mmCIF file of C-alpha atoms in Angstrom:
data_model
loop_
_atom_site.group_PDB
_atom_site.id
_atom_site.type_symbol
_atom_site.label_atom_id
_atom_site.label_comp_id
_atom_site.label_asym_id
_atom_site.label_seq_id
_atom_site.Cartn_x
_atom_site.Cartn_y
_atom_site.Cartn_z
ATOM 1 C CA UNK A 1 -132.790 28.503 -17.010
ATOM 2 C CA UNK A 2 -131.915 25.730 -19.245
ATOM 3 C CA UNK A 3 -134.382 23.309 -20.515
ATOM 4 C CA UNK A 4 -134.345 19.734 -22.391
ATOM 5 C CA UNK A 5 -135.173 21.726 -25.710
ATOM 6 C CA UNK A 6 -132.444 25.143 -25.071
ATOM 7 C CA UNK A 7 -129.018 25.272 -23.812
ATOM 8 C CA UNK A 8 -127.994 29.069 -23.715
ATOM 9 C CA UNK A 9 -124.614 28.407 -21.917
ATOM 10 C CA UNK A 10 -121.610 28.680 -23.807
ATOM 11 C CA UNK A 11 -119.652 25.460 -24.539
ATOM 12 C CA UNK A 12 -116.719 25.744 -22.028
ATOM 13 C CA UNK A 13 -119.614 26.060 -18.744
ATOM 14 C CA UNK A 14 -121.132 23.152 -19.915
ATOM 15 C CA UNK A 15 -120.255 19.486 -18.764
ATOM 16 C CA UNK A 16 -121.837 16.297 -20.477
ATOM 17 C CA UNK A 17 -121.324 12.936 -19.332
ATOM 18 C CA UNK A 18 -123.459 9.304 -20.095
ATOM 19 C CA UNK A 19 -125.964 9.178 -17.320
ATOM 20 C CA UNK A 20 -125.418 5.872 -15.873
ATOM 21 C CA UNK A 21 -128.821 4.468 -15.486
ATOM 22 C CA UNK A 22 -129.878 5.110 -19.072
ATOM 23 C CA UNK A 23 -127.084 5.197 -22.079
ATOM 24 C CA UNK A 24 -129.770 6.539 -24.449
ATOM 25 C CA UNK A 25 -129.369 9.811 -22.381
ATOM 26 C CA UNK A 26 -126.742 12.659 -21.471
ATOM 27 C CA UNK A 27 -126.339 14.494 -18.332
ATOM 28 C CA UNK A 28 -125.198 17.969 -19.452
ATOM 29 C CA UNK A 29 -124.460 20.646 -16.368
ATOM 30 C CA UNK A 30 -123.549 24.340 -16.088
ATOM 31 C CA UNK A 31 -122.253 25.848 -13.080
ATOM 32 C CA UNK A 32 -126.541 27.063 -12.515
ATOM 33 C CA UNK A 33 -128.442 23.851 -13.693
ATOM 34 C CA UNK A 34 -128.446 19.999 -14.555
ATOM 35 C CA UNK A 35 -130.375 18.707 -16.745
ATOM 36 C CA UNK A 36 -130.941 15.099 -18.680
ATOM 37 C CA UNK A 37 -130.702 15.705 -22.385
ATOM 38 C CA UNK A 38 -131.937 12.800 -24.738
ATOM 39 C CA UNK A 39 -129.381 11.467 -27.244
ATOM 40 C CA UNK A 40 -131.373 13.803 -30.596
ATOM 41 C CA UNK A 41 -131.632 16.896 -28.278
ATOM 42 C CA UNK A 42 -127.731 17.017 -27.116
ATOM 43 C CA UNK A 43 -126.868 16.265 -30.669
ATOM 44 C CA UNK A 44 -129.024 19.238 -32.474
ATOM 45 C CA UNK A 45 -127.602 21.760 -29.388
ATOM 46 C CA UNK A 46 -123.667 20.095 -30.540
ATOM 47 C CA UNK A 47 -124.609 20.738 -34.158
ATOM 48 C CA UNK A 48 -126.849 23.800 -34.744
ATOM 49 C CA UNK A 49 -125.270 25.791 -31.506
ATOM 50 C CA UNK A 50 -122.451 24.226 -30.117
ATOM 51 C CA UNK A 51 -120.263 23.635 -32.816
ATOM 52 C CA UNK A 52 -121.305 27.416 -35.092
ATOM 53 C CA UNK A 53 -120.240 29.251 -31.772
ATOM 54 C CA UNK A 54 -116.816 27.098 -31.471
ATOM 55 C CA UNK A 55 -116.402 28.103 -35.723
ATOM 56 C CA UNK A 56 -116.438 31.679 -35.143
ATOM 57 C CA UNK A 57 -113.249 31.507 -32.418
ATOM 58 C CA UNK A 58 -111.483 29.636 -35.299
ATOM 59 C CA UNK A 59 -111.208 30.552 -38.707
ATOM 60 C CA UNK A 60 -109.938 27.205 -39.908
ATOM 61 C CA UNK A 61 -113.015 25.367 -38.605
ATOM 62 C CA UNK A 62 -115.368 28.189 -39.904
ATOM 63 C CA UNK A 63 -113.971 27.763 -43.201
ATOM 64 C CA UNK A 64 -114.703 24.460 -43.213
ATOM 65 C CA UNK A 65 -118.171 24.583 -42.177
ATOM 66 C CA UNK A 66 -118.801 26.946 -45.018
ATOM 67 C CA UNK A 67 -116.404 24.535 -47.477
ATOM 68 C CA UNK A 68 -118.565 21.321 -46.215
ATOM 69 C CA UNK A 69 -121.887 23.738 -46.867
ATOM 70 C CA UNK A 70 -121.114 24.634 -50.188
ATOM 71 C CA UNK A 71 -120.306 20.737 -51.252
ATOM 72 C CA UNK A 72 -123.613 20.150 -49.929
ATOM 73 C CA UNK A 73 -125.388 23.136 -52.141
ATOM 74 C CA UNK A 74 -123.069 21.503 -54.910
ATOM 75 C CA UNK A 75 -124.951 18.107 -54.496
ATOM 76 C CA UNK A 76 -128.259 19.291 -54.139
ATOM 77 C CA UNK A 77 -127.921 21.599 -56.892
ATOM 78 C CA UNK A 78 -125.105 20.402 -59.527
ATOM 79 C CA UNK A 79 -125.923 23.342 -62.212
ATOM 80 C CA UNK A 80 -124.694 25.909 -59.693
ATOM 81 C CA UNK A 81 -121.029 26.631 -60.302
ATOM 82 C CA UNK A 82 -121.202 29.007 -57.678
ATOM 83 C CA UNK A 83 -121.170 26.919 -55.296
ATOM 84 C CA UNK A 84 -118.323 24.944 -56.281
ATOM 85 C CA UNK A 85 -116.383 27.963 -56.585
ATOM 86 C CA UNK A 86 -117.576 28.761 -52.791
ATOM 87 C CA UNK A 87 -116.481 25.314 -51.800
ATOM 88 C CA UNK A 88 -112.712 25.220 -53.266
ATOM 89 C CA UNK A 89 -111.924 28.717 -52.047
ATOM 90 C CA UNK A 90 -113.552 28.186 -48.763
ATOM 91 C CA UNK A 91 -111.858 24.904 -48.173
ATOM 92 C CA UNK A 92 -108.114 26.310 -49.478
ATOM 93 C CA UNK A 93 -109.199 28.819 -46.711
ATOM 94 C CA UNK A 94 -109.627 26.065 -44.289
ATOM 95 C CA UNK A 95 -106.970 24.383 -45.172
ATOM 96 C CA UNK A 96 -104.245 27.458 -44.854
ATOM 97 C CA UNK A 97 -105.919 28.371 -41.304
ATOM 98 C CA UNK A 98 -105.765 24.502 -40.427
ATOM 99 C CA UNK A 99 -102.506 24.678 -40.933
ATOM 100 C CA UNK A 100 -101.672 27.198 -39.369
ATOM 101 C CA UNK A 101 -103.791 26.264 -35.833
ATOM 102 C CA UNK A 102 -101.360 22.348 -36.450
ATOM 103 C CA UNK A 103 -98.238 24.358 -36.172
ATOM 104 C CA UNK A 104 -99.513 26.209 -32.680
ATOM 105 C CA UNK A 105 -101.035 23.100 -31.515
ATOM 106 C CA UNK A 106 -102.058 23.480 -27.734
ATOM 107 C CA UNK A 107 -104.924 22.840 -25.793
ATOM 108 C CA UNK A 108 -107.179 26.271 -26.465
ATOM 109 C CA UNK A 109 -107.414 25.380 -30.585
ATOM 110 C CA UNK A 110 -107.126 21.531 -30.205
ATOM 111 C CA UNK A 111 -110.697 21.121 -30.034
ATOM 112 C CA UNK A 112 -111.097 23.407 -33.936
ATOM 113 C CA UNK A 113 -108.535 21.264 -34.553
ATOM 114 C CA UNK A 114 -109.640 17.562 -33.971
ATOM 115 C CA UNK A 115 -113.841 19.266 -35.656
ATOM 116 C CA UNK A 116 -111.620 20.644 -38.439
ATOM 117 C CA UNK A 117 -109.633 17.461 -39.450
ATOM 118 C CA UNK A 118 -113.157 15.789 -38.924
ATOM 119 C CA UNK A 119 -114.568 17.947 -41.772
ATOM 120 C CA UNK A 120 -111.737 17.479 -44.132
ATOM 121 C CA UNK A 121 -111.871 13.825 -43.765
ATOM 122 C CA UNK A 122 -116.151 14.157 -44.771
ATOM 123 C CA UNK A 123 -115.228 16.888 -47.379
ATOM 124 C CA UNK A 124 -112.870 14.033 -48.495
ATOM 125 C CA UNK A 125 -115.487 11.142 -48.535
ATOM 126 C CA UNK A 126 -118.074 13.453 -50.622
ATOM 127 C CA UNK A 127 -114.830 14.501 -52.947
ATOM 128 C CA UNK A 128 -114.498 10.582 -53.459
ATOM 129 C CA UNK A 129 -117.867 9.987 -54.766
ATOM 130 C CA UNK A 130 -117.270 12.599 -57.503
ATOM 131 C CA UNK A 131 -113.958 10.550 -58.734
ATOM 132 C CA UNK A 132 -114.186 8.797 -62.323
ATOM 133 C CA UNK A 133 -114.133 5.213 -62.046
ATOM 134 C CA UNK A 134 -113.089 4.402 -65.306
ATOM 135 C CA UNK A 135 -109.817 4.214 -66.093
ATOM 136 C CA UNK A 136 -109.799 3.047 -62.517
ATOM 137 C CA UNK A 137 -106.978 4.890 -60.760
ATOM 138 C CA UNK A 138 -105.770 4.443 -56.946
ATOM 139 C CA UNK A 139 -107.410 7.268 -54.720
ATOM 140 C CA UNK A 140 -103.940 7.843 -53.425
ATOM 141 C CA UNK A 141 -104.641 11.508 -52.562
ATOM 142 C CA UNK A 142 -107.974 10.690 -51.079
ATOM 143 C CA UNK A 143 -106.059 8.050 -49.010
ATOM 144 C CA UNK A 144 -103.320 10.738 -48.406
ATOM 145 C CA UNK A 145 -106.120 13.644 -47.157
ATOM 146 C CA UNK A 146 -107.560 10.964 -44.964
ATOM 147 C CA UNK A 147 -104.825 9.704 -43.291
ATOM 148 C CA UNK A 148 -103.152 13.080 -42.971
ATOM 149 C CA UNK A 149 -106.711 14.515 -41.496
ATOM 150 C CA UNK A 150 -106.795 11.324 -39.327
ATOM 151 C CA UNK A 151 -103.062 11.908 -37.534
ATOM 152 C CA UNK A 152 -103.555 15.238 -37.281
ATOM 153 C CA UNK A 153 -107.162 14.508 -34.846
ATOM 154 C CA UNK A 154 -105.081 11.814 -32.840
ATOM 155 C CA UNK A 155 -102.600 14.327 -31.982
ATOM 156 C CA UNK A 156 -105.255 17.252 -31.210
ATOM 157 C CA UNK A 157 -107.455 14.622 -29.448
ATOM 158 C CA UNK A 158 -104.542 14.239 -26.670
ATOM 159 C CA UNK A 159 -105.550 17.548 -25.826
ATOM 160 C CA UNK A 160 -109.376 17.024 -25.684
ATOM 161 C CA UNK A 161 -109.836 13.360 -24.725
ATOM 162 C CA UNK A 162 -110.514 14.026 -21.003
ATOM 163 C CA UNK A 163 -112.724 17.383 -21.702
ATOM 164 C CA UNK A 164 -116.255 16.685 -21.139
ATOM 165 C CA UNK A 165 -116.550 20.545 -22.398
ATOM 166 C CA UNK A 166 -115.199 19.497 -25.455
ATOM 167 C CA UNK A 167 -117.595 20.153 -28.564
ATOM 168 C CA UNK A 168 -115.290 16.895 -30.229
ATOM 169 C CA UNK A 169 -116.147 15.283 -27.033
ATOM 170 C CA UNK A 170 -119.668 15.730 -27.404
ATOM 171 C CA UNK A 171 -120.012 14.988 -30.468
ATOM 172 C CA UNK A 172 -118.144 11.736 -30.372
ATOM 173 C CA UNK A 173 -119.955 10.368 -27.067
ATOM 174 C CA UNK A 174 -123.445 11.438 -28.443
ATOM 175 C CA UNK A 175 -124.977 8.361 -30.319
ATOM 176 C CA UNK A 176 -126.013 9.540 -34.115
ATOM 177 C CA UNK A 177 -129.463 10.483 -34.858
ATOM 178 C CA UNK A 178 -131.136 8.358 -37.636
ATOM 179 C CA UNK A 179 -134.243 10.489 -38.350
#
């Protein structure tokens, strides 16, 4: 049975919608239960269960997640080349799989694809703060990768926008958790 702190139904049985009477809250349902999930619980289930389990039906996504993991090793820990290493390869990874998942675009990867294009777009914010400002040049790729990452979610979102099953859903209905 579920409860407000465990959700151990796969994404696609699982519904969430804004309760009505409260917006700080989100009814999530499986065909066996409802239940009321707060705002912080719904978002730790989307990212520590709901989103991992969507990565490993996707190998673009996954490679992302383990790209967007290793920039965040790199910033904790900037003597660790290792990690760097593990970032570039994992997100050239991501990005050959990405592409491959835009050129078969339908509406069982559109959901990787709109989390995946999310992820390059952070990777590319995080890239950003690592670029020299003097000689000031124009980000142009940055602006490139973001805008790219950006058309490619609108047209994967057309596929996901009415999915309350959607993990991109989820994630964009849930409000974020300032802790």
């Amino acid at each position: 049975p579920e409860t407000r702190d465990s959700i151990s139904s796969p994404a696609k049985s699982r519904s969430c919608a804004w309760s009505s009477e409260e917006s700080s809250r989100v009814s999530c349902s499986n065909p066996a239960a409802t239940t009321v999930l707060s705002a912080p619980v719904l978002a730790r289930e989307t990212w520590h269960r709901l989103l991992p389990d969507s990565a490993l039906g996707n190998d673009g996504l996954l490679y992302a997640l383990y790209s967007l993991s290793a920039m965040h090793l790199a910033k904790v820990d900037a003597q660790n080349c290792q990690v760097m290493d593990a970032y570039q390869m994992y997100f050239d990874m991501a990005l050959r799989e990405h592409s491959k998942d835009i050129n078969q675009l339908s509406k069982g990867n559109a959901d990787a694809v709109c989390s995946t294009s999310g992820f390059f777009r952070i990777l590319a914010f995080a890239i950003l703060q690592e670029r020299p400002l003097t000689p000031y040049t124009s980000p142009s790729q940055w602006l490139q990768m973001t805008n790219g990452a950006a058309e490619v979610f609108r047209e994967a979102w057309k596929w996901v926008e009415n999915d309350d099953t959607s993990v991109t859903w989820i994630i964009l209905r849930t409000p974020p958790m300032l802790t």
